[in-house]
Short mmCIF file of C-alpha atoms in Angstrom, two decimals:
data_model
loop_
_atom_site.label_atom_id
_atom_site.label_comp_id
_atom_site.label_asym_id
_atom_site.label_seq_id
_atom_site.Cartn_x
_atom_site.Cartn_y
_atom_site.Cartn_z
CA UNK T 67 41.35 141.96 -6.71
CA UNK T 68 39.88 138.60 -7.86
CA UNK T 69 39.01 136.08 -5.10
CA UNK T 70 41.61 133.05 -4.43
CA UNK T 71 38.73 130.51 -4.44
CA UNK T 72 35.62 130.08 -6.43
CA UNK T 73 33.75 128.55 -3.78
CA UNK T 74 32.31 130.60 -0.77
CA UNK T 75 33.73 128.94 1.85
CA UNK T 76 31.19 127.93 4.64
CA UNK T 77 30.98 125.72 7.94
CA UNK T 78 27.72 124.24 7.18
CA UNK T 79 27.02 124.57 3.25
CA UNK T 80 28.74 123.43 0.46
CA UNK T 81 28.81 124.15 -2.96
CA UNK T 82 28.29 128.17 -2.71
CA UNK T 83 30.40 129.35 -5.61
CA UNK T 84 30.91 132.50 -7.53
CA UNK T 85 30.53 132.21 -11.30
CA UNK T 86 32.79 135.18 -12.32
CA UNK T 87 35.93 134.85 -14.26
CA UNK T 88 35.20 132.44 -17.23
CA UNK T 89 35.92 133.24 -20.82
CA UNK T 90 33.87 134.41 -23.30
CA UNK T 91 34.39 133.52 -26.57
CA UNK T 92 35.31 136.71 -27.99
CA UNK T 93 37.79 137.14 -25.18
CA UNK T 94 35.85 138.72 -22.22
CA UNK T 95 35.35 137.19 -18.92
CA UNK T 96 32.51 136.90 -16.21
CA UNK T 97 32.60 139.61 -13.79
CA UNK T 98 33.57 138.35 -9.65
CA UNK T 99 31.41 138.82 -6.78
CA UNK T 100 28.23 139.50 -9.29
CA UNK T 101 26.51 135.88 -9.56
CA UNK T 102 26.25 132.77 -7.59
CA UNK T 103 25.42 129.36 -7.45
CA UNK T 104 24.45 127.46 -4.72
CA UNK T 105 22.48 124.65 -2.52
CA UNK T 106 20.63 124.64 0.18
CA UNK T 107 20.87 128.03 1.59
CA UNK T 108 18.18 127.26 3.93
CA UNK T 109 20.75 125.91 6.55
CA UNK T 110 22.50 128.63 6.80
CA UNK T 111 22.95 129.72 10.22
CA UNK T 112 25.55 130.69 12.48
CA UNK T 113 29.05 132.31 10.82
CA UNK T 114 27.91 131.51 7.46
CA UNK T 115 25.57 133.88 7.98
CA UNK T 116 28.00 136.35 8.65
CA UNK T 117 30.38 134.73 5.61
CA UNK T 118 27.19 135.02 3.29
CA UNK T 119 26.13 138.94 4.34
CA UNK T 120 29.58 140.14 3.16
CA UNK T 121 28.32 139.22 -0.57
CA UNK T 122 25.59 142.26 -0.50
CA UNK T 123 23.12 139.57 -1.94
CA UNK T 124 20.38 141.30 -3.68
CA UNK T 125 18.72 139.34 -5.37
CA UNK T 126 17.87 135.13 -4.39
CA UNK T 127 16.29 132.78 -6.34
CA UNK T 128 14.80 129.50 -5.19
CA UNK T 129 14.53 126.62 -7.56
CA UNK T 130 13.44 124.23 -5.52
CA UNK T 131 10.13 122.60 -5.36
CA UNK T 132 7.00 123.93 -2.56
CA UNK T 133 7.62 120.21 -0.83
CA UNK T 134 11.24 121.13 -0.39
CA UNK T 135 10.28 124.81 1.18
CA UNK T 136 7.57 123.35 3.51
CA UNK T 137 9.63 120.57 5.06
CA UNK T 138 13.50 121.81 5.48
CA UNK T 139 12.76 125.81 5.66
CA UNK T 140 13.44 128.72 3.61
CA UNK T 141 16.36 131.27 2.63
CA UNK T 142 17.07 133.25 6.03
CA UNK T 143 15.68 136.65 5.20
CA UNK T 144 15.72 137.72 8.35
CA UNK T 145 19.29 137.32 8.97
CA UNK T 146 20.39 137.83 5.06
CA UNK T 147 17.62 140.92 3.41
CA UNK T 148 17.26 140.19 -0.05
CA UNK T 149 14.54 140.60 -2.89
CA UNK T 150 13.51 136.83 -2.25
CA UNK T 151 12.00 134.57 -5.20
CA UNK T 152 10.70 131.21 -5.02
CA UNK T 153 10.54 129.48 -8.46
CA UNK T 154 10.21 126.22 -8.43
CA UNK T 155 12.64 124.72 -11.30
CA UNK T 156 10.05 121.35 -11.46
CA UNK T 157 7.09 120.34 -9.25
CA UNK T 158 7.96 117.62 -7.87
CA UNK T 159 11.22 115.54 -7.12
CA UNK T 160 12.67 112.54 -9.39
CA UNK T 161 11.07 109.33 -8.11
CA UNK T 162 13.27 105.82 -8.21
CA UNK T 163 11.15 103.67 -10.43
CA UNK T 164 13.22 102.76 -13.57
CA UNK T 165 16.48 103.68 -12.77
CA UNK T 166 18.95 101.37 -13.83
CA UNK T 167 22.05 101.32 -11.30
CA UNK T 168 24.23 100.07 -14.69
CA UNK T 169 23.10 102.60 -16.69
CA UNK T 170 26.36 105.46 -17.16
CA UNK T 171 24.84 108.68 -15.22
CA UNK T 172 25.36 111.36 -18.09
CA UNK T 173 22.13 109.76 -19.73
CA UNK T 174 20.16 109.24 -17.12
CA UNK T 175 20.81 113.21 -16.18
CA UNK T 176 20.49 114.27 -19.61
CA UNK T 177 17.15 112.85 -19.48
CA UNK T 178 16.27 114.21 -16.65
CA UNK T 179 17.57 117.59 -18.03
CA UNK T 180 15.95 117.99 -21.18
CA UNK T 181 12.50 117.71 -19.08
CA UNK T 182 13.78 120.91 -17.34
CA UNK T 183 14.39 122.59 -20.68
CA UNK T 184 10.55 121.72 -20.94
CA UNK T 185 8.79 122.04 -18.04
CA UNK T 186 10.44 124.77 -16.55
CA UNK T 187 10.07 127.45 -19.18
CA UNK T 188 8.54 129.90 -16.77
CA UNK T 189 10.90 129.73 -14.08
CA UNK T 190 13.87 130.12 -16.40
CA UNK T 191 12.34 133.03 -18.31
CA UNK T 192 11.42 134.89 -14.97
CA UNK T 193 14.77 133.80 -13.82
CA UNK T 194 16.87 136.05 -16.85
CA UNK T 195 13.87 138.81 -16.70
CA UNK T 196 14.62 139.08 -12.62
CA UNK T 197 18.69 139.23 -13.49
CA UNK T 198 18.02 141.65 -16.78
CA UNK T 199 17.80 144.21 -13.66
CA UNK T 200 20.33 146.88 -12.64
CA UNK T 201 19.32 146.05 -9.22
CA UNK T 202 19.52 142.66 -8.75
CA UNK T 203 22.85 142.01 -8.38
CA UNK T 204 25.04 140.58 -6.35
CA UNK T 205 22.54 137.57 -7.10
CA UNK T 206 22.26 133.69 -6.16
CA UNK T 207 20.22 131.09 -7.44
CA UNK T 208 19.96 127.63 -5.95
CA UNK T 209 18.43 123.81 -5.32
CA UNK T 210 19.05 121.55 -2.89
CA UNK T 211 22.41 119.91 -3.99
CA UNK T 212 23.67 122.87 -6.13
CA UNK T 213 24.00 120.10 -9.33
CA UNK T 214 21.22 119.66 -11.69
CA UNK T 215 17.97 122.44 -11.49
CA UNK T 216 21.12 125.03 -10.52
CA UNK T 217 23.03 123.51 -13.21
CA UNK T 218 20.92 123.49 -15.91
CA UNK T 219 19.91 127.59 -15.04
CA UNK T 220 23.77 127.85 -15.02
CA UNK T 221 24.25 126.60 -18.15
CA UNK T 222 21.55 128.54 -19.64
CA UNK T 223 22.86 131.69 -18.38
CA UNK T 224 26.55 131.37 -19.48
CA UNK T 225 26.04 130.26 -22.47
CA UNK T 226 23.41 133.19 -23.12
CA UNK T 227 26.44 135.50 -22.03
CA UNK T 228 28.80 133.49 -24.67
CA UNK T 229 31.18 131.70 -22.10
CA UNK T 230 32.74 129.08 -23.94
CA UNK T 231 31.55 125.70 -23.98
CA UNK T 232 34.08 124.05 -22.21
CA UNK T 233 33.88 126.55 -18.98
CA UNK T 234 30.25 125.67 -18.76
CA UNK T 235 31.02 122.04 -18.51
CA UNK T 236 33.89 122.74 -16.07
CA UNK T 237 31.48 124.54 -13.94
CA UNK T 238 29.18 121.84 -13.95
CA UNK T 239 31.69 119.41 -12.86
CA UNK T 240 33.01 121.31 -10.33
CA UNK T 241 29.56 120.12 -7.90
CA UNK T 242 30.53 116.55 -8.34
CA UNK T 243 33.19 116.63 -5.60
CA UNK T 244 30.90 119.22 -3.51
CA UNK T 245 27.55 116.96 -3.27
CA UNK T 246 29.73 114.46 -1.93
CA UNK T 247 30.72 116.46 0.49
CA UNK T 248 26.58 117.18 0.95
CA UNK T 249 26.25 113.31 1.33
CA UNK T 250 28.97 112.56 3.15
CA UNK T 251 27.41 115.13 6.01
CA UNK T 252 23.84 113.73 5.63
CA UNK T 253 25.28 110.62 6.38
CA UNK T 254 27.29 111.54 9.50
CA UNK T 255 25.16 113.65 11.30
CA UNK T 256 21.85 111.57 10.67
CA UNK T 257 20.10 114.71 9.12
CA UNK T 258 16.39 114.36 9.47
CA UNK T 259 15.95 116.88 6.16
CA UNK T 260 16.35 116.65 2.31
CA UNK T 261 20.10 116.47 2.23
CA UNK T 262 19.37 112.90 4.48
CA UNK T 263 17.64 111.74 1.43
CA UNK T 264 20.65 112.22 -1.10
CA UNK T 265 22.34 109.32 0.91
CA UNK T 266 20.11 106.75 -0.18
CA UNK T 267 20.16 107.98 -4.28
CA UNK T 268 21.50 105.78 -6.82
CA UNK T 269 25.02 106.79 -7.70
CA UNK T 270 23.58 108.15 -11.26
CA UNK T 271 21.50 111.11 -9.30
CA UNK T 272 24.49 112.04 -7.38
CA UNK T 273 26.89 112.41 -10.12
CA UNK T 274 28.07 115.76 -12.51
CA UNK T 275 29.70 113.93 -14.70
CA UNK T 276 31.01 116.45 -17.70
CA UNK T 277 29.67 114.48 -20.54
CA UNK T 278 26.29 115.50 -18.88
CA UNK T 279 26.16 119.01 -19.75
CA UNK T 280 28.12 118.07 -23.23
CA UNK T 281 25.37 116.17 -23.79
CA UNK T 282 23.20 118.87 -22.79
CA UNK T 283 24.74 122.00 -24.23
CA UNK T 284 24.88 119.29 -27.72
CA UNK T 285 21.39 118.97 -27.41
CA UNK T 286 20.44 122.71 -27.17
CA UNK T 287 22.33 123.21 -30.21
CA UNK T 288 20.63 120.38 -32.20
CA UNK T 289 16.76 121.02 -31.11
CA UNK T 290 17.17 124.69 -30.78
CA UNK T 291 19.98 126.32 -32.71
CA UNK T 292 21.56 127.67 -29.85
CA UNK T 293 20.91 129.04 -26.20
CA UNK T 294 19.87 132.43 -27.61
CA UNK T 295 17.33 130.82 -30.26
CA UNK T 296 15.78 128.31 -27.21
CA UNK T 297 15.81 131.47 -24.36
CA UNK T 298 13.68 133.53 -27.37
CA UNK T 299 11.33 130.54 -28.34
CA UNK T 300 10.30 130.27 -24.60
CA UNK T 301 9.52 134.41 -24.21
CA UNK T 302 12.63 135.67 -23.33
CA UNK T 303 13.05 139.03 -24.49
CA UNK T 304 16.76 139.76 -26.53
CA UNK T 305 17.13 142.75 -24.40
CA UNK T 306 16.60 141.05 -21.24
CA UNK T 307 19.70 138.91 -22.47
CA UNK T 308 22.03 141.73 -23.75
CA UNK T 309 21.31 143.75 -19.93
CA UNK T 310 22.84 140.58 -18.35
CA UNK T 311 25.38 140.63 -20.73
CA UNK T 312 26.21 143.88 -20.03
CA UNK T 313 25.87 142.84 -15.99
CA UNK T 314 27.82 140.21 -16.10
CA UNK T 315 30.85 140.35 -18.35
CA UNK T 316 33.87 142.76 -18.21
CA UNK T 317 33.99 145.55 -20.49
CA UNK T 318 36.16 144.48 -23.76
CA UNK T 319 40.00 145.45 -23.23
#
């Protein structure tokens, strides 16, 4: 039976959601209750604990910076047993300087995106040679927000699975109304930790605005070729690819 919700619904964190059931373009579909996104799964605590064990994680992957780890905590492995990986997605977080407020948030993201495609060539390729595993499923990987270093991975790893373009962007767009949720908490509750700090960002860093990943998924095509040709020029090995393939999409009907 397929779940009624994408999101894993939680007390405490938002923007948990399982990336099963989008298309493929030659008709298959993601598999349910096999891969998830999410943010900040450091707070969980509590009943979400309880929510989160019934998922069987295996596998969780940590794309958030060593700043990030040493000041709000780390993925509950007591509570929630699971081969653990931190990989950092960039080293440090966006600063302020130069942002212009005016400017429309897809390119200010893209920007910001395009340096992941970069700069984070070792986390991504240990990322798809971690989930080429039998073993490592059910699996998560996460940021802070859920939006953009989650995002981008996302991206990477549907499209490497051939879900069609317009699911990926969908999926992206999907954490716009869940970060605000994020914010809208900081900002209540007077959290003392990184979600606090999203309350201050310009509108631009807090946005998933679709034509962001069109923009990005356009650009992958143009410099690259495709997400296949950009996984392989950064070390990825094609049959790390095809064993998530294989993973993560339904059998053909």
């Amino acid at each position: 039976m397929q779940p009624t919700s994408r999101d894993v619904a939680l007390d405490d964190v938002f923007n948990l959601r399982d990336l099963g059931g989008y298309a493929t373009a030659d008709g298959r579909r993601t598999r349910w209750r096999r891969l998830y996104r999410g943010a900040g799964l450091h707070r969980l605590a509590g009943n979400d604990i309880e929510i989160v064990r019934e998922l069987g994680l295996a596998t969780a992957i940590d794309l958030r910076t060593q700043g990030e780890l040493d000041a709000v905590g780390r993925y509950p492995r007591e509570e929630l047993p699971a081969d653990f990986h931190h990989l950092p997605m960039i080293t440090s977080l966006w600063g302020l300087d130069g942002i212009d407020p005016d400017a429309p948030a897809a390119d200010y993201l893209l920007a910001r995106y395009r340096e992941m495609l970069d700069a984070g060539t070792a986390t991504i390729a240990t990322t798809f040679r971690l989930l080429a595993r039998d073993d490592a499923y059910p699996a998560v990987f996460y940021c802070a927000a859920g939006k953009d270093r989650t995002g981008v991975m996302a991206a990477l790893l549907l499209s490497a699975v051939g879900v069609r373009e317009e699911e990926i962007v969908a999926d992206y767009a999907l954490s716009h109304e869940r970060v605000q949720r994020i914010v809208a908490r900081a900002a209540a509750r007077g959290d003392a930790d990184a979600h606090s700090a999203m309350v201050a960002q310009p509108p631009a860093m807090m946005a998933a605005p679709a034509a962001a990943m069109e923009l990005l998924l356009a650009t992958i095509r143009d410099e690259h070729g495709s997400a296949h040709d950009y996984l392989e020029a950064i070390g990825v090995e094609r049959e790390a690819v095809a064993a998530i393939e294989a993973s993560l999409l339904e059998p053909a009907r």
